[in-house]
Amino acid sequence: MPASENRPSLAVALATTADSVAAWLDGAIACSGAPGARLSAAMRHATLAGGKRLRPFLVIESAALFGVPSHAAMPAAAALECIHCYSLVHDDLPAMDNDDMRRGRPTVHRAYDEATAILAGDGLLTLAFEILADDATDADPAVRLALVASLARAAGVAGMIGGQMLDLAAEGRFAEGAAHGVPLDLPADSIIELQAMKTGALLRHACEAGALLGRASPPERASLDRYARAVGRAFQIADDLLDVEGEAGLVGKAVGKDAAAGKATLVGKLGIEGARAELARLVSEAEAALADFGSAATLLVEAAYFIADRRN
């Protein structure tokens, strides 16, 4: 899909966002008051190792639909990235997915130790809400409160944390409901619900945050939410396809782990071709959701295609 003549390309916009978010987070960690060098170094290891910064990009571009400049959306974008990075640190721990590599580098518990990794993740989690509560995030306390509530729901037991628990249960990690160590054969609807919580909730919050900053109308917020729901599902399917077909050197982490762990995925349920067909349908759904925004939503539409086609 061609970019608008008056706007940067998606690649440029993503790179600009990534650089800006990294610089902002570096400053926020420096000012966080973390004692000693080890904890702040581990927090930096978790947040400054690259990455697409897709979630902050969605905050910034959703806010831009309503005339909010990128610097004004940056605190909310950075807060969301803190949550995302903390979740990766904890997800990589031996008790969870037990990964040694993340973004082409040793995971935090490998580079430091498990206790430091847990505390670094906790530090990023709490830093996110400190950022959102600050006057610099938005002059209106009602908007700040709405941002805090939205992110807490997305990251909590009704969102990412709950989805992670369902994901572990589907692997047969726990005795109740299945023999320990025997994966559950979940129906497709249950897998979609699990993934909407584990992965989709933070992506929905990204678009909701932009809408809150931009004082969007209820219909505008509903359109962005439809887009975010479709993008969230597409992101997870693309991620699951990468685990089956990707190369570890390009993906930046181990591949082939989902099947080995008995994870519940739509790729496993639908097969590769069925998953690809569903991915294409979701991208079309995301594009249609933004039709009323016209060319102002070009980069968000391009982002949906990028998510479906990504190689890492």
Short mmCIF file of C-alpha atoms in Angstrom, two decimals, residues 9-311:
data_model
loop_
_atom_site.label_atom_id
_atom_site.label_comp_id
_atom_site.label_asym_id
_atom_site.label_seq_id
_atom_site.Cartn_x
_atom_site.Cartn_y
_atom_site.Cartn_z
CA SER A 9 7.06 6.10 4.93
CA LEU A 10 6.16 3.48 7.49
CA ALA A 11 9.80 2.41 7.78
CA VAL A 12 10.90 5.97 8.53
CA ALA A 13 8.04 6.51 10.99
CA LEU A 14 8.82 3.27 12.86
CA ALA A 15 12.54 4.08 13.01
CA THR A 16 11.86 7.61 14.23
CA THR A 17 9.48 6.32 16.90
CA ALA A 18 11.96 3.65 18.00
CA ASP A 19 14.77 6.17 18.41
CA SER A 20 12.56 8.65 20.25
CA VAL A 21 11.11 6.04 22.60
CA ALA A 22 14.57 4.65 23.40
CA ALA A 23 15.90 8.12 24.24
CA TRP A 24 12.83 8.92 26.35
CA LEU A 25 13.04 5.64 28.28
CA ASP A 26 16.77 6.04 28.85
CA GLY A 27 16.07 9.38 30.50
CA ALA A 28 13.14 8.02 32.50
CA ILE A 29 15.21 5.14 33.88
CA ALA A 30 18.02 7.55 34.77
CA CYS A 31 15.53 9.64 36.76
CA SER A 32 13.71 6.67 38.29
CA GLY A 33 15.75 6.58 41.49
CA ALA A 34 16.87 2.96 41.08
CA PRO A 35 19.61 2.33 43.66
CA GLY A 36 23.05 1.32 42.43
CA ALA A 37 24.03 0.52 38.87
CA ARG A 38 22.87 -3.08 38.55
CA LEU A 39 19.10 -2.56 38.65
CA SER A 40 19.07 0.40 36.26
CA ALA A 41 21.47 -1.45 33.94
CA ALA A 42 19.12 -4.45 33.87
CA MET A 43 16.15 -2.16 33.15
CA ARG A 44 18.10 -0.63 30.28
CA HIS A 45 19.03 -4.08 28.99
CA ALA A 46 15.32 -4.89 28.92
CA THR A 47 14.20 -1.71 27.18
CA LEU A 48 17.04 -0.40 25.02
CA ALA A 49 17.94 -3.53 23.03
CA GLY A 50 16.10 -2.46 19.90
CA GLY A 51 12.72 -3.81 18.90
CA LYS A 52 10.07 -2.50 16.54
CA ARG A 53 8.37 -0.29 19.19
CA LEU A 54 5.09 -1.11 17.50
CA ARG A 55 2.95 -0.39 20.55
CA PRO A 56 4.31 3.13 21.10
CA PHE A 57 3.98 3.71 17.36
CA LEU A 58 0.27 2.84 17.56
CA VAL A 59 -0.19 5.28 20.46
CA ILE A 60 1.51 8.08 18.56
CA GLU A 61 -0.24 7.44 15.24
CA SER A 62 -3.67 7.00 16.85
CA ALA A 63 -3.20 10.31 18.67
CA ALA A 64 -2.02 11.93 15.43
CA LEU A 65 -5.42 11.25 13.88
CA PHE A 66 -6.75 13.93 16.22
CA GLY A 67 -3.93 16.43 15.82
CA VAL A 68 -1.84 15.41 18.84
CA PRO A 69 1.89 15.93 18.08
CA SER A 70 4.22 13.00 18.66
CA HIS A 71 6.08 14.65 21.55
CA ALA A 72 2.79 15.09 23.42
CA ALA A 73 1.91 11.41 22.97
CA MET A 74 5.40 10.21 23.91
CA PRO A 75 4.89 9.75 27.68
CA ALA A 76 1.85 7.52 27.17
CA ALA A 77 3.71 5.65 24.43
CA ALA A 78 6.77 5.13 26.63
CA ALA A 79 4.64 3.97 29.57
CA LEU A 80 3.11 1.27 27.39
CA GLU A 81 6.55 0.18 26.21
CA CYS A 82 7.63 -0.17 29.85
CA ILE A 83 4.77 -2.61 30.37
CA HIS A 84 5.60 -4.54 27.20
CA CYS A 85 9.29 -4.82 28.08
CA TYR A 86 8.57 -5.88 31.66
CA SER A 87 6.28 -8.62 30.32
CA LEU A 88 9.06 -9.92 28.07
CA VAL A 89 11.54 -10.03 30.97
CA HIS A 90 9.15 -12.10 33.07
CA ASP A 91 7.96 -14.20 30.12
CA ASP A 92 11.57 -15.24 29.43
CA LEU A 93 12.17 -16.50 32.99
CA PRO A 94 12.81 -20.21 33.59
CA ALA A 95 9.45 -20.57 35.35
CA MET A 96 7.66 -19.25 32.27
CA ASP A 97 9.03 -19.77 28.73
CA ASN A 98 12.67 -20.29 29.78
CA ASP A 99 14.24 -18.36 26.89
CA ASP A 100 17.94 -17.55 26.61
CA MET A 101 17.75 -14.98 23.80
CA ARG A 102 15.60 -11.91 23.19
CA ARG A 103 16.11 -9.44 20.34
CA GLY A 104 19.35 -11.19 19.46
CA ARG A 105 20.86 -10.73 22.96
CA PRO A 106 20.88 -12.77 26.16
CA THR A 107 17.66 -12.37 28.11
CA VAL A 108 17.85 -10.29 31.27
CA HIS A 109 18.02 -13.26 33.63
CA ARG A 110 20.89 -14.67 31.56
CA ALA A 111 22.77 -11.39 31.33
CA TYR A 112 22.29 -10.71 35.07
CA ASP A 113 20.41 -13.23 37.24
CA GLU A 114 16.83 -14.27 37.94
CA ALA A 115 16.32 -12.07 41.00
CA THR A 116 17.60 -8.99 39.19
CA ALA A 117 15.41 -9.81 36.18
CA ILE A 118 12.30 -10.09 38.34
CA LEU A 119 13.05 -6.78 40.04
CA ALA A 120 13.90 -5.06 36.75
CA GLY A 121 10.55 -6.18 35.36
CA ASP A 122 8.77 -4.99 38.49
CA GLY A 123 10.59 -1.67 38.21
CA LEU A 124 9.43 -1.16 34.63
CA LEU A 125 5.86 -2.13 35.55
CA THR A 126 5.61 0.47 38.29
CA LEU A 127 7.53 3.10 36.30
CA ALA A 128 4.82 2.92 33.64
CA PHE A 129 2.14 4.14 36.04
CA GLU A 130 4.43 6.77 37.52
CA ILE A 131 4.82 8.15 34.00
CA LEU A 132 1.09 8.15 33.29
CA ALA A 133 0.29 9.90 36.58
CA ASP A 134 2.70 12.75 35.88
CA ASP A 135 1.32 16.13 34.82
CA ALA A 136 3.55 16.05 31.74
CA THR A 137 1.54 13.16 30.27
CA ASP A 138 -1.60 15.31 29.93
CA ALA A 139 -2.76 18.50 31.59
CA ASP A 140 -6.19 17.03 32.32
CA PRO A 141 -6.17 14.74 35.39
CA ALA A 142 -9.28 12.98 34.06
CA VAL A 143 -7.36 11.95 30.94
CA ARG A 144 -4.43 10.75 33.04
CA LEU A 145 -6.79 8.73 35.22
CA ALA A 146 -8.41 7.19 32.13
CA LEU A 147 -4.97 6.27 30.75
CA VAL A 148 -3.97 4.63 34.03
CA ALA A 149 -7.23 2.66 34.21
CA SER A 150 -6.98 1.56 30.59
CA LEU A 151 -3.40 0.35 30.91
CA ALA A 152 -4.09 -1.39 34.23
CA ARG A 153 -6.98 -3.32 32.65
CA ALA A 154 -4.95 -4.21 29.58
CA ALA A 155 -1.94 -5.39 31.58
CA GLY A 156 -3.84 -7.07 34.42
CA VAL A 157 -5.75 -10.24 35.12
CA ALA A 158 -8.48 -9.42 32.60
CA GLY A 159 -5.83 -8.76 29.96
CA MET A 160 -2.19 -9.73 29.48
CA ILE A 161 -1.62 -11.44 32.85
CA GLY A 162 -4.84 -13.44 32.61
CA GLY A 163 -4.00 -14.42 29.04
CA GLN A 164 -0.57 -15.60 30.12
CA MET A 165 -2.15 -17.76 32.83
CA LEU A 166 -4.54 -19.30 30.29
CA ASP A 167 -1.59 -19.92 27.99
CA LEU A 168 0.30 -21.79 30.70
CA ALA A 169 -2.82 -23.77 31.61
CA ALA A 170 -3.27 -24.76 27.97
CA GLU A 171 0.21 -26.28 28.06
CA GLY A 172 -0.99 -28.60 30.83
CA ARG A 173 1.19 -26.91 33.45
CA PHE A 174 -1.34 -27.37 36.25
CA ALA A 175 -3.13 -30.37 37.65
CA GLU A 176 -6.69 -29.04 37.51
CA GLY A 177 -8.60 -29.83 34.35
CA ALA A 178 -5.91 -31.96 32.72
CA ALA A 179 -3.10 -34.33 33.48
CA HIS A 180 -0.03 -32.35 34.44
CA GLY A 181 2.17 -31.84 31.39
CA VAL A 182 -0.49 -32.83 28.86
CA PRO A 183 -1.54 -29.91 26.61
CA LEU A 184 -5.23 -29.14 26.34
CA ASP A 185 -6.86 -29.38 22.91
CA LEU A 186 -8.54 -25.98 22.99
CA PRO A 187 -11.16 -25.02 20.38
CA ALA A 188 -10.35 -22.11 18.08
CA ASP A 189 -12.67 -19.72 19.95
CA SER A 190 -10.82 -20.38 23.21
CA ILE A 191 -7.47 -19.80 21.52
CA ILE A 192 -8.74 -16.49 20.10
CA GLU A 193 -9.90 -15.40 23.57
CA LEU A 194 -6.57 -16.38 25.12
CA GLN A 195 -4.58 -14.48 22.52
CA ALA A 196 -6.88 -11.45 22.68
CA MET A 197 -5.96 -11.19 26.35
CA LYS A 198 -2.29 -12.12 26.22
CA THR A 199 -1.29 -10.14 23.13
CA GLY A 200 -4.25 -8.12 21.93
CA ALA A 201 -5.03 -6.22 25.14
CA LEU A 202 -1.90 -4.07 25.05
CA LEU A 203 -2.38 -3.33 21.34
CA ARG A 204 -5.97 -2.26 22.03
CA HIS A 205 -4.74 -0.03 24.82
CA ALA A 206 -2.26 1.60 22.42
CA CYS A 207 -5.08 2.80 20.17
CA GLU A 208 -7.29 3.65 23.16
CA ALA A 209 -4.50 5.79 24.62
CA GLY A 210 -4.17 7.74 21.39
CA ALA A 211 -7.92 8.27 21.30
CA LEU A 212 -7.94 9.47 24.92
CA LEU A 213 -5.12 11.92 24.29
CA GLY A 214 -6.94 13.16 21.19
CA ARG A 215 -10.34 13.54 22.88
CA ALA A 216 -11.85 11.26 20.25
CA SER A 217 -15.61 10.87 19.95
CA PRO A 218 -17.26 7.54 20.87
CA PRO A 219 -17.67 6.52 17.20
CA GLU A 220 -14.01 7.36 16.52
CA ARG A 221 -12.92 5.35 19.54
CA ALA A 222 -15.06 2.43 18.38
CA SER A 223 -13.44 2.49 14.93
CA LEU A 224 -9.97 2.48 16.45
CA ASP A 225 -10.93 -0.37 18.74
CA ARG A 226 -12.15 -2.47 15.80
CA TYR A 227 -8.83 -1.80 14.10
CA ALA A 228 -6.86 -2.70 17.23
CA ARG A 229 -8.78 -5.93 17.80
CA ALA A 230 -8.04 -7.08 14.25
CA VAL A 231 -4.40 -6.01 14.45
CA GLY A 232 -3.96 -7.78 17.78
CA ARG A 233 -5.19 -11.07 16.38
CA ALA A 234 -3.10 -10.61 13.24
CA PHE A 235 0.02 -9.90 15.30
CA GLN A 236 -0.32 -13.13 17.25
CA ILE A 237 -0.96 -15.26 14.16
CA ALA A 238 2.08 -13.72 12.47
CA ASP A 239 4.12 -14.41 15.60
CA ASP A 240 2.97 -18.03 15.67
CA LEU A 241 3.83 -18.44 11.99
CA LEU A 242 7.31 -17.08 12.69
CA ASP A 243 7.76 -19.70 15.38
CA VAL A 244 6.98 -22.38 12.79
CA GLU A 245 8.69 -20.95 9.72
CA GLY A 246 11.12 -18.29 10.96
CA GLU A 247 14.89 -18.41 11.37
CA ALA A 248 16.24 -17.79 14.87
CA GLY A 249 18.89 -15.40 13.54
CA LEU A 250 16.25 -13.18 11.96
CA VAL A 251 13.58 -13.56 14.63
CA GLY A 252 16.07 -12.78 17.40
CA LYS A 253 14.91 -15.59 19.69
CA ALA A 254 14.49 -19.36 19.63
CA VAL A 255 11.91 -20.74 17.19
CA GLY A 256 9.98 -24.00 17.13
CA LYS A 257 9.18 -23.69 20.84
CA ASP A 258 5.39 -23.45 20.58
CA ALA A 259 4.88 -26.98 19.30
CA ALA A 260 7.50 -28.37 21.69
CA ALA A 261 5.72 -26.76 24.65
CA GLY A 262 2.27 -27.75 23.44
CA LYS A 263 1.15 -24.13 23.17
CA ALA A 264 -2.34 -23.43 21.90
CA THR A 265 -2.08 -21.49 18.62
CA LEU A 266 -4.31 -20.89 15.63
CA VAL A 267 -1.49 -22.13 13.40
CA GLY A 268 -1.69 -25.45 15.22
CA LYS A 269 -5.47 -25.46 14.98
CA LEU A 270 -5.94 -24.17 11.39
CA GLY A 271 -2.69 -25.23 9.77
CA ILE A 272 -0.29 -22.86 8.03
CA GLU A 273 -2.51 -22.14 5.03
CA GLY A 274 -5.61 -21.68 7.16
CA ALA A 275 -3.72 -19.33 9.46
CA ARG A 276 -2.47 -17.31 6.49
CA ALA A 277 -6.02 -16.97 5.15
CA GLU A 278 -7.21 -15.75 8.55
CA LEU A 279 -4.30 -13.32 8.68
CA ALA A 280 -5.28 -11.81 5.32
CA ARG A 281 -8.89 -11.49 6.45
CA LEU A 282 -7.87 -9.68 9.63
CA VAL A 283 -5.69 -7.18 7.74
CA SER A 284 -8.65 -6.36 5.48
CA GLU A 285 -10.83 -5.95 8.57
CA ALA A 286 -8.30 -3.59 10.14
CA GLU A 287 -8.13 -1.47 6.98
CA ALA A 288 -11.92 -1.27 6.72
CA ALA A 289 -12.20 -0.12 10.34
CA LEU A 290 -10.20 3.02 9.53
CA ALA A 291 -12.04 3.95 6.34
CA ASP A 292 -13.72 7.02 7.88
CA PHE A 293 -10.34 8.55 8.75
CA GLY A 294 -9.26 8.63 5.10
CA SER A 295 -5.64 9.35 4.24
CA ALA A 296 -4.89 10.45 7.81
CA ALA A 297 -4.84 6.75 8.73
CA THR A 298 -2.44 5.69 5.97
CA LEU A 299 0.39 4.75 8.32
CA LEU A 300 -1.93 2.79 10.60
CA VAL A 301 -3.24 0.83 7.62
CA GLU A 302 0.31 0.20 6.43
CA ALA A 303 1.18 -0.99 9.93
CA ALA A 304 -1.49 -3.71 9.66
CA TYR A 305 0.13 -5.00 6.47
CA PHE A 306 3.57 -4.75 8.07
CA ILE A 307 2.41 -6.81 11.06
CA ALA A 308 1.13 -9.56 8.77
CA ASP A 309 4.28 -9.65 6.63
CA ARG A 310 6.97 -9.21 9.29
CA ARG A 311 9.97 -11.54 9.46
#
